[in-house]
Amino acid sequence: MIPAPFEYRRAGSVDEAVRLLAEHGDDARLLAGGHSLLPALRLRQAAPAVLVDVGRLSELAYVRDLGDHLAVGALTRHCDLERSAAVAADAPLVAHAAGLVGDPQVRNRGTLGGSLAHADPAADLAVAVLALGATLVARGPAGEREIAAADFFVDRHRSALAGDEMLTEVRLPKAAGVPWSYQRVSRRAQDWATVAVAAVGAAGGSAPVVVALAGMGPVPLRASAVEQALAAGEPVSGAAAGADHGTAPPSDVLAGAGYRRHLARVLVRRALESLAEPPNLGSTAT
Ligand SMILES: Cc1cc2nc3c(=O)[nH]c(=O)nc-3n(C[C@H](O)[C@H](O)[C@H](O)COP(=O)(O)OP(=O)(O)OC[C@H]3O[C@@H](n4cnc5c(N)ncnc54)[C@H](O)[C@@H]3O)c2cc1C
């Protein structure tokens, strides 16, 4: 289909992008890599009157080592996350998840900020930043504010960003040497995850194990029942059995809710077993 008519504005800076958002309110949308927004325009699921193109703001494409965390610009592309030596060393879960997004064309255009702002509950990078406890930075007319990843995803395709705010940076706590695992099932190669699990930490380690789920509700979720069971010393099999507690998986063209619950239990068990067996490289199940 052909998108509804819109006015195209190219922002020359973050300030200009924020100003345009404030000026046009709910009528305006940012355009980054376009790999979620353009299909939505063509299907007329979105029909903004003004598109503010931020795709060329190279000032927001970076990975910086800031001591205890990596600061990643919102316009960093999936392919750059996948190839970054710093991300591979200090946030390997993110590098791995970025490498699983779509196909090379998608990874060459799609951006970290676009993926998170799109707030797709099945997005690979969303569940990865949730598991890592990342902090997201938004800029609006009143200045900058920080949003914990746990508070960022509000509903399906709805984030905590106000209409006049732009996501500018994602702060990834360094996790070099911390065990991690990413388990994912998708129906076809290069497809979105039906269910994915990101797990970080080691049982009995100094920090509790964190387990996050994609595709199990309207937002990426922490598997709290699993985390609590592990903290109470339950074995992996018992903890994983509660992987779907507190979730609300959808039934859609990819899978029924019951099958998603089954996948969550199986993938959480695999992830927890993998944490105990370094190297903890995530794998894609099909
Ligand atoms: C064929 C295909 C396969 C895919 N497979 C996967 C997959 O397996 N896993 C996966 O996770 N994703 C997948 N995706 C989605 C892909 O990761 C998108 O690139 C990503 O979701 C959106 O990033 P973008 O930069 O293209 O954002 P855009 O499409 O430009 O924008 C998406 C939304 O975010 C808003 N936005 C963009 N940047 C910002 C910002 N900095 N601040 C505030 N709002 C912003 C836009 O206004 C829009 O509402 C796939 C996409 C396609 C087309």
PDB file of C-alpha atoms in Angstrom, residues 118-123 126 153-159 213-221 246-250:
ATOM      1  CA  HIS A 118       9.152   0.852  18.815  1.00  0.00           C
ATOM      2  CA  ALA A 119       8.565  -1.213  21.992  1.00  0.00           C
ATOM      3  CA  ASP A 120       7.835  -4.484  20.249  1.00  0.00           C
ATOM      4  CA  PRO A 121       7.439  -7.114  22.987  1.00  0.00           C
ATOM      5  CA  ALA A 122       9.291  -9.633  20.790  1.00  0.00           C
ATOM      6  CA  ALA A 123      12.286  -7.386  19.993  1.00  0.00           C
ATOM      7  CA  ALA A 126      14.574  -4.809  24.139  1.00  0.00           C
ATOM      8  CA  PHE A 153       8.275  -0.532  28.077  1.00  0.00           C
ATOM      9  CA  VAL A 154       4.718   0.477  28.980  1.00  0.00           C
ATOM     10  CA  ASP A 155       2.525  -1.510  26.588  1.00  0.00           C
ATOM     11  CA  ARG A 156       2.665  -3.125  23.191  1.00  0.00           C
ATOM     12  CA  HIS A 157       4.324  -0.517  20.925  1.00  0.00           C
ATOM     13  CA  ARG A 158       4.154   2.076  23.703  1.00  0.00           C
ATOM     14  CA  SER A 159       7.168   3.323  25.624  1.00  0.00           C
ATOM     15  CA  LEU A 213      11.333 -12.912  28.430  1.00  0.00           C
ATOM     16  CA  ALA A 214      10.314 -11.650  24.982  1.00  0.00           C
ATOM     17  CA  GLY A 215       7.021 -12.582  23.344  1.00  0.00           C
ATOM     18  CA  MET A 216       5.296 -13.462  26.626  1.00  0.00           C
ATOM     19  CA  GLY A 217       3.102 -10.385  27.094  1.00  0.00           C
ATOM     20  CA  PRO A 218       2.544  -6.854  25.845  1.00  0.00           C
ATOM     21  CA  VAL A 219       6.040  -5.835  26.974  1.00  0.00           C
ATOM     22  CA  PRO A 220       9.336  -7.630  27.538  1.00  0.00           C
ATOM     23  CA  LEU A 221       9.092  -9.062  31.065  1.00  0.00           C
ATOM     24  CA  GLY A 246       2.762 -13.873  35.793  1.00  0.00           C
ATOM     25  CA  THR A 247       2.952 -13.685  31.991  1.00  0.00           C
ATOM     26  CA  ALA A 248       0.153 -13.032  29.492  1.00  0.00           C
ATOM     27  CA  PRO A 249       1.351 -14.462  26.193  1.00  0.00           C
ATOM     28  CA  PRO A 250      -0.720 -13.690  23.096  1.00  0.00           C
TER      29      PRO A 250
END
